[in-house]
CSV table of C-alpha atoms in Angstrom, one decimal:
chain,number,residue,atom,x,y,z
T,89,UNK,CA,20.5,-19.9,-35.3
T,90,UNK,CA,23.5,-21.4,-33.5
T,91,UNK,CA,25.5,-18.1,-34.2
T,92,UNK,CA,22.6,-15.9,-33.0
T,93,UNK,CA,22.2,-17.8,-29.7
T,94,UNK,CA,26.0,-17.9,-29.0
T,95,UNK,CA,26.4,-14.2,-29.9
T,96,UNK,CA,23.5,-13.2,-27.7
T,97,UNK,CA,25.1,-14.8,-24.7
T,98,UNK,CA,28.7,-14.2,-25.4
T,99,UNK,CA,29.0,-11.0,-23.4
T,100,UNK,CA,27.3,-12.2,-20.2
T,101,UNK,CA,29.4,-12.8,-17.1
T,102,UNK,CA,32.8,-11.9,-18.6
T,103,UNK,CA,36.2,-13.4,-19.6
T,104,UNK,CA,37.2,-16.9,-18.5
T,105,UNK,CA,40.5,-17.0,-16.7
T,106,UNK,CA,41.9,-19.0,-19.6
T,107,UNK,CA,40.6,-16.4,-22.1
T,108,UNK,CA,42.5,-13.7,-20.2
T,109,UNK,CA,45.6,-15.7,-20.5
T,110,UNK,CA,45.1,-16.3,-24.2
T,111,UNK,CA,44.5,-12.5,-24.7
T,112,UNK,CA,47.8,-11.9,-22.9
T,113,UNK,CA,49.5,-14.5,-24.9
T,114,UNK,CA,48.2,-13.1,-28.1
T,115,UNK,CA,49.8,-9.8,-27.2
T,116,UNK,CA,53.1,-11.7,-27.1
T,117,UNK,CA,53.0,-13.8,-30.3
T,118,UNK,CA,55.4,-16.7,-30.4
T,119,UNK,CA,55.7,-20.2,-31.9
T,120,UNK,CA,54.9,-21.7,-28.5
T,121,UNK,CA,54.0,-21.2,-24.9
T,122,UNK,CA,54.7,-23.3,-21.8
T,123,UNK,CA,51.4,-25.1,-21.7
T,124,UNK,CA,50.0,-24.9,-25.3
T,125,UNK,CA,51.0,-24.4,-28.9
T,126,UNK,CA,50.2,-21.0,-30.4
T,127,UNK,CA,47.0,-21.4,-32.5
T,128,UNK,CA,44.5,-20.5,-29.8
T,129,UNK,CA,46.5,-17.4,-28.7
T,130,UNK,CA,46.8,-16.4,-32.4
T,131,UNK,CA,43.0,-16.7,-32.8
T,132,UNK,CA,42.5,-14.6,-29.6
T,133,UNK,CA,44.8,-11.9,-31.1
T,134,UNK,CA,43.0,-11.9,-34.4
T,135,UNK,CA,39.5,-11.9,-33.0
T,136,UNK,CA,40.1,-9.1,-30.5
T,137,UNK,CA,42.0,-7.1,-33.1
T,138,UNK,CA,39.0,-7.2,-35.4
T,139,UNK,CA,36.0,-7.3,-33.0
T,140,UNK,CA,37.4,-5.6,-29.9
T,141,UNK,CA,39.1,-6.8,-26.7
T,142,UNK,CA,35.9,-7.7,-25.0
T,143,UNK,CA,34.3,-11.1,-24.2
T,144,UNK,CA,32.0,-10.7,-27.1
T,145,UNK,CA,34.8,-9.7,-29.5
T,146,UNK,CA,37.0,-12.6,-28.4
T,147,UNK,CA,34.3,-15.2,-28.6
T,148,UNK,CA,33.6,-14.5,-32.3
T,149,UNK,CA,36.4,-16.9,-32.9
T,150,UNK,CA,34.8,-19.6,-30.7
T,151,UNK,CA,31.4,-19.1,-32.4
T,152,UNK,CA,32.9,-19.5,-35.9
T,153,UNK,CA,34.7,-22.7,-34.8
T,154,UNK,CA,31.5,-24.1,-33.3
T,155,UNK,CA,29.6,-23.4,-36.6
T,156,UNK,CA,32.3,-25.0,-38.6
T,157,UNK,CA,32.2,-28.1,-36.4
T,158,UNK,CA,28.5,-28.5,-36.9
T,159,UNK,CA,28.9,-28.3,-40.7
T,160,UNK,CA,31.7,-30.9,-40.6
T,161,UNK,CA,29.5,-33.2,-38.5
T,162,UNK,CA,26.8,-32.9,-41.1
T,163,UNK,CA,29.3,-33.7,-43.8
T,164,UNK,CA,30.4,-36.8,-41.9
T,165,UNK,CA,26.8,-37.9,-41.8
T,166,UNK,CA,26.6,-37.6,-45.5
T,167,UNK,CA,29.9,-39.5,-45.9
T,168,UNK,CA,28.1,-42.4,-44.2
T,169,UNK,CA,25.3,-42.3,-46.7
T,170,UNK,CA,22.9,-40.2,-44.6
T,171,UNK,CA,20.3,-38.2,-46.5
T,172,UNK,CA,19.2,-34.6,-45.7
T,173,UNK,CA,17.2,-35.7,-42.7
T,174,UNK,CA,20.1,-37.6,-41.2
T,175,UNK,CA,22.4,-34.7,-41.9
T,176,UNK,CA,20.1,-32.2,-40.3
T,177,UNK,CA,19.6,-34.4,-37.2
T,178,UNK,CA,23.4,-34.7,-36.8
T,179,UNK,CA,23.9,-31.0,-37.2
T,180,UNK,CA,21.2,-30.2,-34.6
T,181,UNK,CA,22.2,-32.6,-32.0
T,182,UNK,CA,25.9,-31.5,-32.4
T,183,UNK,CA,25.1,-27.8,-32.0
T,184,UNK,CA,22.9,-28.5,-28.9
T,185,UNK,CA,25.2,-31.0,-27.1
T,186,UNK,CA,26.7,-29.9,-23.8
T,187,UNK,CA,30.4,-30.1,-24.7
T,188,UNK,CA,29.9,-28.3,-28.0
T,189,UNK,CA,28.0,-25.5,-26.4
T,190,UNK,CA,30.7,-25.0,-23.8
T,191,UNK,CA,33.6,-24.8,-26.3
T,192,UNK,CA,31.6,-22.7,-28.7
T,193,UNK,CA,30.6,-20.2,-26.1
T,194,UNK,CA,34.1,-19.4,-24.8
T,195,UNK,CA,37.4,-19.6,-26.6
T,196,UNK,CA,39.6,-22.5,-25.4
T,197,UNK,CA,42.1,-24.8,-27.0
T,198,UNK,CA,39.3,-27.3,-27.2
T,199,UNK,CA,37.3,-25.0,-29.5
T,200,UNK,CA,39.8,-25.5,-32.3
T,201,UNK,CA,40.6,-29.0,-31.3
T,202,UNK,CA,37.0,-30.2,-31.7
T,203,UNK,CA,36.9,-28.8,-35.2
T,204,UNK,CA,40.3,-30.2,-36.2
T,205,UNK,CA,39.6,-33.7,-34.8
T,206,UNK,CA,36.3,-33.8,-36.9
T,207,UNK,CA,38.2,-32.6,-40.0
T,208,UNK,CA,40.9,-35.3,-39.6
T,209,UNK,CA,38.1,-37.9,-39.2
T,210,UNK,CA,36.2,-36.6,-42.3
T,211,UNK,CA,39.3,-36.5,-44.5
T,212,UNK,CA,40.5,-39.8,-43.2
T,213,UNK,CA,37.1,-41.5,-43.8
T,214,UNK,CA,37.0,-40.1,-47.4
T,215,UNK,CA,40.4,-41.7,-47.8
T,216,UNK,CA,39.2,-45.0,-46.5
T,217,UNK,CA,35.9,-44.9,-48.6
T,218,UNK,CA,37.4,-43.8,-51.9
T,219,UNK,CA,40.9,-45.2,-51.7
T,220,UNK,CA,42.1,-41.9,-53.3
T,221,UNK,CA,45.6,-41.3,-51.8
T,222,UNK,CA,45.4,-37.7,-52.4
T,223,UNK,CA,43.3,-37.3,-49.2
T,224,UNK,CA,46.5,-37.9,-47.3
T,225,UNK,CA,47.4,-34.3,-48.1
T,226,UNK,CA,44.2,-33.0,-46.4
T,227,UNK,CA,44.8,-35.4,-43.4
T,228,UNK,CA,48.4,-34.1,-43.1
T,229,UNK,CA,47.3,-30.5,-43.3
T,230,UNK,CA,44.6,-30.9,-40.6
T,231,UNK,CA,47.0,-32.9,-38.4
T,232,UNK,CA,49.7,-30.3,-38.8
T,233,UNK,CA,47.2,-27.5,-37.8
T,234,UNK,CA,46.1,-29.8,-34.9
T,235,UNK,CA,49.7,-30.0,-33.7
T,236,UNK,CA,49.9,-26.2,-33.8
T,237,UNK,CA,46.9,-26.1,-31.5
T,238,UNK,CA,47.2,-29.2,-29.1
T,239,UNK,CA,49.3,-32.3,-29.2
T,240,UNK,CA,46.4,-34.5,-28.2
T,241,UNK,CA,45.8,-34.9,-31.9
T,242,UNK,CA,48.5,-37.6,-31.8
T,243,UNK,CA,46.1,-39.7,-29.9
T,244,UNK,CA,43.5,-39.4,-32.7
T,245,UNK,CA,46.1,-40.3,-35.3
T,246,UNK,CA,47.3,-43.3,-33.4
T,247,UNK,CA,43.8,-44.5,-32.8
T,248,UNK,CA,42.9,-44.3,-36.4
T,249,UNK,CA,46.1,-45.9,-37.4
T,250,UNK,CA,45.5,-48.9,-35.2
T,251,UNK,CA,42.0,-49.1,-36.6
T,252,UNK,CA,43.1,-49.2,-40.1
T,253,UNK,CA,45.8,-51.8,-39.4
T,254,UNK,CA,43.3,-54.0,-37.6
T,255,UNK,CA,40.2,-53.6,-39.8
T,256,UNK,CA,41.5,-52.1,-43.1
T,257,UNK,CA,41.4,-51.1,-45.8
T,258,UNK,CA,45.2,-51.3,-45.3
T,259,UNK,CA,45.8,-50.5,-49.0
T,260,UNK,CA,45.6,-46.8,-48.1
T,261,UNK,CA,49.1,-47.2,-46.5
T,262,UNK,CA,50.6,-48.4,-49.8
T,263,UNK,CA,50.9,-45.1,-51.6
T,264,UNK,CA,53.5,-42.3,-51.8
T,265,UNK,CA,50.7,-39.8,-50.9
T,266,UNK,CA,51.1,-41.0,-47.3
T,267,UNK,CA,54.6,-39.7,-47.2
T,268,UNK,CA,53.5,-36.5,-48.8
T,269,UNK,CA,50.8,-36.0,-46.1
T,270,UNK,CA,53.3,-36.7,-43.4
T,271,UNK,CA,55.6,-34.0,-45.0
T,272,UNK,CA,52.8,-31.5,-45.0
T,273,UNK,CA,52.2,-32.1,-41.3
T,274,UNK,CA,55.8,-31.9,-40.5
T,275,UNK,CA,56.2,-28.6,-42.2
T,276,UNK,CA,53.3,-27.1,-40.4
T,277,UNK,CA,54.2,-28.4,-37.0
T,278,UNK,CA,58.0,-28.0,-37.2
T,279,UNK,CA,58.2,-24.4,-35.8
T,280,UNK,CA,56.1,-25.4,-32.8
T,281,UNK,CA,58.2,-28.6,-32.1
T,282,UNK,CA,61.4,-26.7,-32.4
T,283,UNK,CA,60.2,-24.0,-30.1
T,284,UNK,CA,59.3,-26.7,-27.5
T,285,UNK,CA,62.7,-28.4,-28.0
T,286,UNK,CA,64.6,-25.2,-27.6
T,287,UNK,CA,62.8,-24.4,-24.3
T,288,UNK,CA,63.2,-27.8,-22.7
T,289,UNK,CA,59.8,-29.3,-23.7
T,290,UNK,CA,57.7,-27.4,-21.1
T,291,UNK,CA,54.4,-28.8,-22.4
T,292,UNK,CA,55.6,-32.3,-21.4
T,293,UNK,CA,56.4,-31.0,-17.9
T,294,UNK,CA,52.9,-29.6,-17.7
T,295,UNK,CA,51.3,-32.8,-19.0
T,296,UNK,CA,53.3,-34.8,-16.5
T,297,UNK,CA,52.1,-32.6,-13.6
T,298,UNK,CA,48.5,-32.9,-14.7
T,299,UNK,CA,48.8,-36.7,-14.8
T,300,UNK,CA,50.5,-36.8,-11.4
T,301,UNK,CA,48.1,-34.5,-9.7
T,302,UNK,CA,44.8,-35.5,-11.3
T,303,UNK,CA,45.5,-38.9,-13.0
T,304,UNK,CA,43.8,-41.0,-10.4
T,305,UNK,CA,40.6,-38.8,-10.4
T,306,UNK,CA,40.6,-38.7,-14.2
T,307,UNK,CA,40.8,-42.5,-14.4
T,308,UNK,CA,38.0,-42.9,-11.9
T,309,UNK,CA,35.7,-40.4,-13.7
T,310,UNK,CA,36.7,-41.3,-17.3
T,311,UNK,CA,33.9,-43.8,-18.2
T,312,UNK,CA,31.0,-41.9,-16.4
T,313,UNK,CA,32.1,-38.7,-18.0
T,314,UNK,CA,32.0,-40.2,-21.5
T,315,UNK,CA,28.3,-40.8,-20.9
T,316,UNK,CA,27.4,-37.2,-19.9
T,317,UNK,CA,29.9,-34.8,-21.4
T,318,UNK,CA,28.3,-34.8,-24.9
T,319,UNK,CA,24.8,-35.6,-23.7
T,320,UNK,CA,23.3,-38.7,-22.1
T,321,UNK,CA,20.6,-38.8,-24.7
T,322,UNK,CA,23.2,-39.1,-27.4
T,323,UNK,CA,24.8,-42.2,-25.9
T,324,UNK,CA,22.6,-44.6,-27.8
T,325,UNK,CA,23.5,-42.7,-31.0
T,326,UNK,CA,27.2,-43.0,-30.7
T,327,UNK,CA,27.0,-46.5,-29.4
T,328,UNK,CA,25.0,-47.2,-32.6
T,329,UNK,CA,27.9,-45.7,-34.4
T,330,UNK,CA,30.3,-48.1,-32.8
T,331,UNK,CA,28.2,-51.1,-33.7
T,332,UNK,CA,27.0,-50.1,-37.3
T,333,UNK,CA,30.3,-50.7,-39.3
T,334,UNK,CA,30.2,-54.4,-38.0
T,335,UNK,CA,26.5,-54.9,-39.1
T,336,UNK,CA,26.1,-52.7,-42.1
T,337,UNK,CA,28.2,-53.8,-45.2
T,338,UNK,CA,27.7,-50.4,-46.7
T,339,UNK,CA,30.0,-48.8,-44.1
T,340,UNK,CA,32.3,-51.6,-43.5
T,341,UNK,CA,35.2,-49.3,-44.6
T,342,UNK,CA,34.5,-47.2,-41.5
T,343,UNK,CA,35.4,-49.9,-39.0
T,344,UNK,CA,38.7,-48.1,-38.2
T,345,UNK,CA,36.7,-45.3,-36.6
T,346,UNK,CA,34.8,-47.7,-34.4
T,347,UNK,CA,38.2,-49.1,-33.2
T,348,UNK,CA,39.8,-45.7,-32.9
T,349,UNK,CA,37.6,-44.5,-30.0
T,350,UNK,CA,38.3,-47.4,-27.5
T,351,UNK,CA,42.0,-47.2,-28.5
T,352,UNK,CA,42.1,-43.4,-27.6
T,353,UNK,CA,40.2,-44.1,-24.4
T,354,UNK,CA,42.6,-46.7,-23.4
T,355,UNK,CA,45.6,-44.4,-24.1
T,356,UNK,CA,44.0,-41.7,-21.9
T,357,UNK,CA,43.4,-44.1,-19.1
T,358,UNK,CA,46.9,-45.2,-19.2
T,359,UNK,CA,48.4,-41.7,-19.0
T,360,UNK,CA,45.6,-40.3,-16.7
T,361,UNK,CA,44.4,-37.8,-19.3
T,362,UNK,CA,41.2,-35.7,-18.7
T,363,UNK,CA,37.9,-37.4,-19.7
T,364,UNK,CA,36.9,-34.7,-22.1
T,365,UNK,CA,40.0,-35.3,-24.2
T,366,UNK,CA,38.2,-38.2,-26.0
T,367,UNK,CA,34.9,-36.4,-26.6
T,368,UNK,CA,35.8,-34.9,-30.1
T,369,UNK,CA,35.9,-38.5,-31.4
T,370,UNK,CA,32.3,-39.0,-30.3
T,371,UNK,CA,30.9,-36.6,-32.9
T,372,UNK,CA,31.9,-38.7,-35.9
T,373,UNK,CA,30.4,-41.7,-34.1
T,374,UNK,CA,27.2,-39.7,-33.7
T,375,UNK,CA,27.2,-39.0,-37.4
T,376,UNK,CA,27.7,-42.7,-38.0
T,377,UNK,CA,25.0,-43.8,-35.7
T,378,UNK,CA,22.3,-41.2,-36.6
T,379,UNK,CA,20.8,-43.2,-39.5
T,380,UNK,CA,20.1,-46.4,-37.7
T,381,UNK,CA,18.8,-44.5,-34.6
T,382,UNK,CA,16.4,-42.5,-36.8
T,383,UNK,CA,15.2,-45.6,-38.5
T,384,UNK,CA,14.6,-47.3,-35.1
T,385,UNK,CA,12.5,-44.3,-34.0
T,386,UNK,CA,10.4,-44.2,-37.2
T,387,UNK,CA,9.6,-47.9,-36.8
T,388,UNK,CA,8.6,-47.7,-33.2
T,389,UNK,CA,5.3,-46.8,-31.7
T,390,UNK,CA,4.3,-43.3,-30.9
T,391,UNK,CA,5.0,-43.9,-27.2
T,392,UNK,CA,8.7,-44.5,-28.0
T,393,UNK,CA,9.0,-41.3,-30.0
T,394,UNK,CA,7.3,-39.3,-27.2
T,395,UNK,CA,9.5,-40.7,-24.5
T,396,UNK,CA,12.6,-40.2,-26.6
T,397,UNK,CA,11.5,-36.6,-27.3
T,398,UNK,CA,10.9,-35.9,-23.6
T,399,UNK,CA,14.3,-37.3,-22.7
T,400,UNK,CA,15.9,-35.1,-25.4
T,401,UNK,CA,14.1,-32.0,-24.2
T,402,UNK,CA,15.3,-32.6,-20.6
T,403,UNK,CA,18.9,-33.1,-21.8
T,404,UNK,CA,18.6,-30.0,-24.0
T,405,UNK,CA,17.6,-27.9,-21.0
T,406,UNK,CA,20.5,-29.3,-19.0
T,407,UNK,CA,22.9,-28.7,-21.9
T,408,UNK,CA,21.9,-25.1,-22.2
T,409,UNK,CA,22.1,-24.5,-18.4
T,410,UNK,CA,25.6,-26.0,-18.3
T,411,UNK,CA,26.9,-24.6,-21.5
T,412,UNK,CA,25.6,-21.0,-21.7
T,413,UNK,CA,25.3,-18.3,-19.1
T,414,UNK,CA,21.5,-18.2,-19.1
T,415,UNK,CA,21.0,-17.9,-15.3
T,416,UNK,CA,21.9,-14.9,-13.1
T,417,UNK,CA,25.5,-15.3,-11.7
T,418,UNK,CA,24.4,-15.8,-8.1
T,419,UNK,CA,22.3,-18.9,-9.2
T,420,UNK,CA,25.4,-20.7,-10.4
T,421,UNK,CA,26.3,-21.9,-6.9
T,422,UNK,CA,25.3,-25.5,-6.3
T,423,UNK,CA,24.3,-27.9,-8.9
T,424,UNK,CA,25.4,-25.9,-12.0
T,425,UNK,CA,28.9,-25.3,-10.8
T,426,UNK,CA,29.2,-28.9,-9.7
T,427,UNK,CA,28.4,-30.0,-13.3
T,428,UNK,CA,30.6,-27.4,-15.0
T,429,UNK,CA,32.8,-25.0,-13.0
T,430,UNK,CA,33.8,-22.9,-16.0
T,431,UNK,CA,30.9,-20.4,-15.9
T,432,UNK,CA,32.0,-19.5,-12.4
T,433,UNK,CA,35.5,-18.7,-13.6
T,434,UNK,CA,33.9,-16.0,-15.8
T,435,UNK,CA,32.5,-14.0,-12.9
T,436,UNK,CA,34.1,-11.1,-10.9
T,437,UNK,CA,37.3,-10.3,-12.8
T,438,UNK,CA,36.7,-6.5,-13.0
T,439,UNK,CA,36.0,-6.5,-9.3
T,440,UNK,CA,39.1,-8.6,-8.7
T,441,UNK,CA,41.2,-5.9,-10.4
T,442,UNK,CA,39.5,-3.2,-8.4
T,443,UNK,CA,40.3,-5.0,-5.2
T,444,UNK,CA,43.9,-5.4,-6.3
T,445,UNK,CA,43.9,-1.6,-6.9
T,446,UNK,CA,42.6,-1.1,-3.4
T,447,UNK,CA,45.5,-3.2,-2.0
T,448,UNK,CA,48.0,-1.3,-4.2
T,449,UNK,CA,46.8,2.0,-2.8
T,450,UNK,CA,48.0,0.9,0.7
T,451,UNK,CA,51.6,1.2,-0.6
T,452,UNK,CA,53.0,4.7,0.1
T,453,UNK,CA,53.0,6.8,-3.0
T,454,UNK,CA,56.7,7.3,-2.7
T,455,UNK,CA,57.4,3.6,-2.9
T,456,UNK,CA,55.1,2.6,-5.8
T,457,UNK,CA,57.7,3.4,-8.5
T,458,UNK,CA,59.8,0.4,-7.3
T,459,UNK,CA,56.9,-1.9,-6.1
T,460,UNK,CA,55.8,-5.0,-7.9
T,461,UNK,CA,52.4,-6.8,-8.3
T,462,UNK,CA,53.0,-10.5,-8.2
T,463,UNK,CA,50.2,-12.9,-9.1
T,464,UNK,CA,50.1,-16.5,-8.1
T,465,UNK,CA,48.4,-17.7,-11.3
T,466,UNK,CA,47.9,-16.7,-14.9
T,467,UNK,CA,44.2,-15.9,-14.5
T,468,UNK,CA,44.9,-13.3,-11.8
T,469,UNK,CA,47.8,-11.8,-13.9
T,470,UNK,CA,45.6,-11.7,-17.0
T,471,UNK,CA,42.8,-9.9,-15.2
T,472,UNK,CA,45.2,-7.3,-13.7
T,473,UNK,CA,46.9,-6.8,-17.1
T,474,UNK,CA,43.5,-6.3,-18.9
T,475,UNK,CA,41.6,-4.3,-16.2
T,476,UNK,CA,44.5,-2.8,-14.3
T,477,UNK,CA,45.6,0.1,-16.4
T,478,UNK,CA,42.2,1.9,-16.1
T,479,UNK,CA,42.5,1.5,-12.3
T,480,UNK,CA,46.1,2.9,-12.2
T,481,UNK,CA,47.9,-0.5,-11.8
T,482,UNK,CA,51.2,-1.2,-13.3
T,483,UNK,CA,52.0,-4.3,-15.3
T,484,UNK,CA,51.7,-7.5,-13.2
T,485,UNK,CA,54.2,-10.3,-13.1
T,486,UNK,CA,53.6,-14.0,-12.4
T,487,UNK,CA,55.9,-17.0,-12.3
T,488,UNK,CA,53.0,-19.2,-13.5
T,489,UNK,CA,53.1,-20.9,-17.0
T,490,UNK,CA,54.2,-18.6,-19.8
T,491,UNK,CA,53.9,-15.5,-17.5
T,492,UNK,CA,57.2,-16.7,-16.1
T,493,UNK,CA,58.8,-16.3,-19.5
T,494,UNK,CA,57.5,-12.8,-19.7
T,495,UNK,CA,59.3,-11.8,-16.4
T,496,UNK,CA,61.2,-11.4,-14.2
T,497,UNK,CA,60.6,-7.8,-13.0
T,498,UNK,CA,63.7,-5.6,-13.4
T,499,UNK,CA,66.2,-5.8,-10.5
T,500,UNK,CA,65.7,-2.0,-10.0
T,501,UNK,CA,62.2,-2.8,-8.6
T,502,UNK,CA,63.2,-3.4,-5.0
T,503,UNK,CA,60.2,-1.9,-3.2
T,504,UNK,CA,57.2,-3.7,-1.6
T,505,UNK,CA,55.7,-6.7,-3.4
T,506,UNK,CA,52.0,-6.9,-3.6
T,507,UNK,CA,51.4,-10.7,-3.5
T,508,UNK,CA,48.1,-11.8,-5.0
T,509,UNK,CA,47.1,-15.2,-3.8
T,510,UNK,CA,49.4,-17.8,-2.2
T,511,UNK,CA,52.2,-20.1,-3.3
T,512,UNK,CA,52.5,-23.7,-2.3
T,513,UNK,CA,53.4,-24.0,1.4
T,514,UNK,CA,57.1,-24.8,1.8
T,515,UNK,CA,58.0,-23.5,-1.6
T,516,UNK,CA,61.1,-21.2,-2.2
T,517,UNK,CA,58.6,-18.3,-2.3
T,518,UNK,CA,58.6,-18.3,1.5
T,519,UNK,CA,62.3,-17.6,1.5
T,520,UNK,CA,62.2,-15.0,-1.4
T,521,UNK,CA,59.2,-13.1,0.0
T,522,UNK,CA,59.2,-12.5,3.8
T,523,UNK,CA,57.5,-10.2,6.3
T,524,UNK,CA,54.1,-10.6,4.5
T,525,UNK,CA,51.2,-8.7,6.1
T,526,UNK,CA,47.6,-8.7,5.1
T,527,UNK,CA,46.5,-6.1,2.5
T,528,UNK,CA,43.0,-7.1,1.6
T,529,UNK,CA,40.8,-10.0,0.4
T,530,UNK,CA,38.7,-10.5,-2.7
T,531,UNK,CA,35.0,-11.3,-2.7
T,532,UNK,CA,32.9,-11.0,-5.9
T,533,UNK,CA,29.6,-9.1,-5.5
T,534,UNK,CA,27.6,-12.1,-6.9
T,535,UNK,CA,28.9,-14.5,-4.2
T,536,UNK,CA,30.0,-17.1,-6.8
T,537,UNK,CA,32.2,-19.8,-5.3
T,538,UNK,CA,34.9,-19.7,-7.9
T,539,UNK,CA,38.7,-20.2,-7.6
T,540,UNK,CA,39.3,-16.5,-6.8
T,541,UNK,CA,36.6,-16.1,-4.2
T,542,UNK,CA,38.3,-15.3,-0.9
T,543,UNK,CA,41.8,-14.8,-2.4
T,544,UNK,CA,44.0,-12.7,-0.1
T,545,UNK,CA,46.4,-10.0,-0.9
T,546,UNK,CA,49.7,-9.4,1.0
T,547,UNK,CA,52.4,-6.8,1.1
T,548,UNK,CA,55.8,-8.6,1.3
T,549,UNK,CA,59.5,-7.8,1.3
T,550,UNK,CA,61.8,-9.1,-1.4
T,551,UNK,CA,65.0,-10.7,0.0
T,552,UNK,CA,67.1,-11.0,-3.2
T,553,UNK,CA,67.2,-9.6,-6.7
T,554,UNK,CA,64.4,-10.7,-9.0
T,555,UNK,CA,66.9,-12.1,-11.5
T,556,UNK,CA,68.0,-14.7,-9.0
T,557,UNK,CA,64.6,-15.2,-7.3
T,558,UNK,CA,62.6,-15.7,-10.4
T,559,UNK,CA,63.8,-19.2,-11.3
T,560,UNK,CA,63.0,-20.3,-7.7
T,561,UNK,CA,59.4,-19.0,-8.1
T,562,UNK,CA,58.5,-20.7,-11.4
T,563,UNK,CA,55.3,-22.7,-11.4
T,564,UNK,CA,54.2,-25.1,-14.1
T,565,UNK,CA,50.8,-26.3,-12.7
């Protein structure tokens, strides 16, 4: 059912700006990119190669990752001794939670990250429960793949490590299988780490910029967002998961998980990380808390069950509205975009490329062979790259993120520069591009207030060769 629903809605609206970037990255396979390791772009390349370079074709990968996450969540519930009813409950609430719906609908680094965090937790918990050191190999393999997708997995590993040191069973560290697991992770992650090292650790530069620009807001919203990102109705369930290992002797071995979550949250608060970074660790806690919550519901009066069901129904409706494109695009403005801006970033990209084509047509035909389209961000560049050829547009360039590595334009292109968007006031771009005059403005037909609504196009003059101008234009944030 999950696959059917996700597939039914996967083609509505259109590509997200990040998806356009992943598609472009997948066409340039490498061991790394400025702002993320290569796993998600590789998945984008594989999914579009098999199912077509459309939103539906790309999102097959996200759907499969979401389905696998639900299965692993049910397996986690079984690991804690839950029967079929508990496993089914865990699977259903996982599939219908807001965060899982969002990352299962559109392909993002979080789509794979969610599954990999759950796998590491499952393998690690089997290691703690059984004491069989061979599970270190599975933990190492999942951790290595996690590092090939997103380095946030290091927070999970550190949190679980602190948990085991604090609450045990510490005997799992006294085995040569630990070294073997570390070796597996190192082998898998080594090409990605070496790529980052050889390129000056750009991901750390990007992470530092995120912390500097958004760290204060992230810290302020961190705790409230923990309560709503998965679903408010699931807060009592994962809180029960935090408490259960300290009350139930049968799952005492899982105390490390209950410690890991606050440790990871504290780490994110210190570095100013985004609130959703900690959400994948809530799913194992939901699996851990499912059994006592269901027992509490069964023992309660009918009124308790009715009220709980009503609250769950309301949260389900909200989750679907937030996570899936179920409403017409014009209806997104207002509360829905305030709760989740990502659907808005999936609207209007074909029109955007069409408006760029209209601005491009203002360049005299005799000058277009040496003209350049310069986009201010990777979403704009990705849209022009994907939709532009059928509209007669040449390859776009952008100094943003990995698009900067795929430039600069050849020095022979000395004609007009069609600037899409704006660079930061006072940046070197104002010296490199001069004499800018208006060439158009983008408005999407649905009137959705997204990041590209109202973006202006300008025709500018390049003052120095691209080879010397390009380093001055580079943008990491």
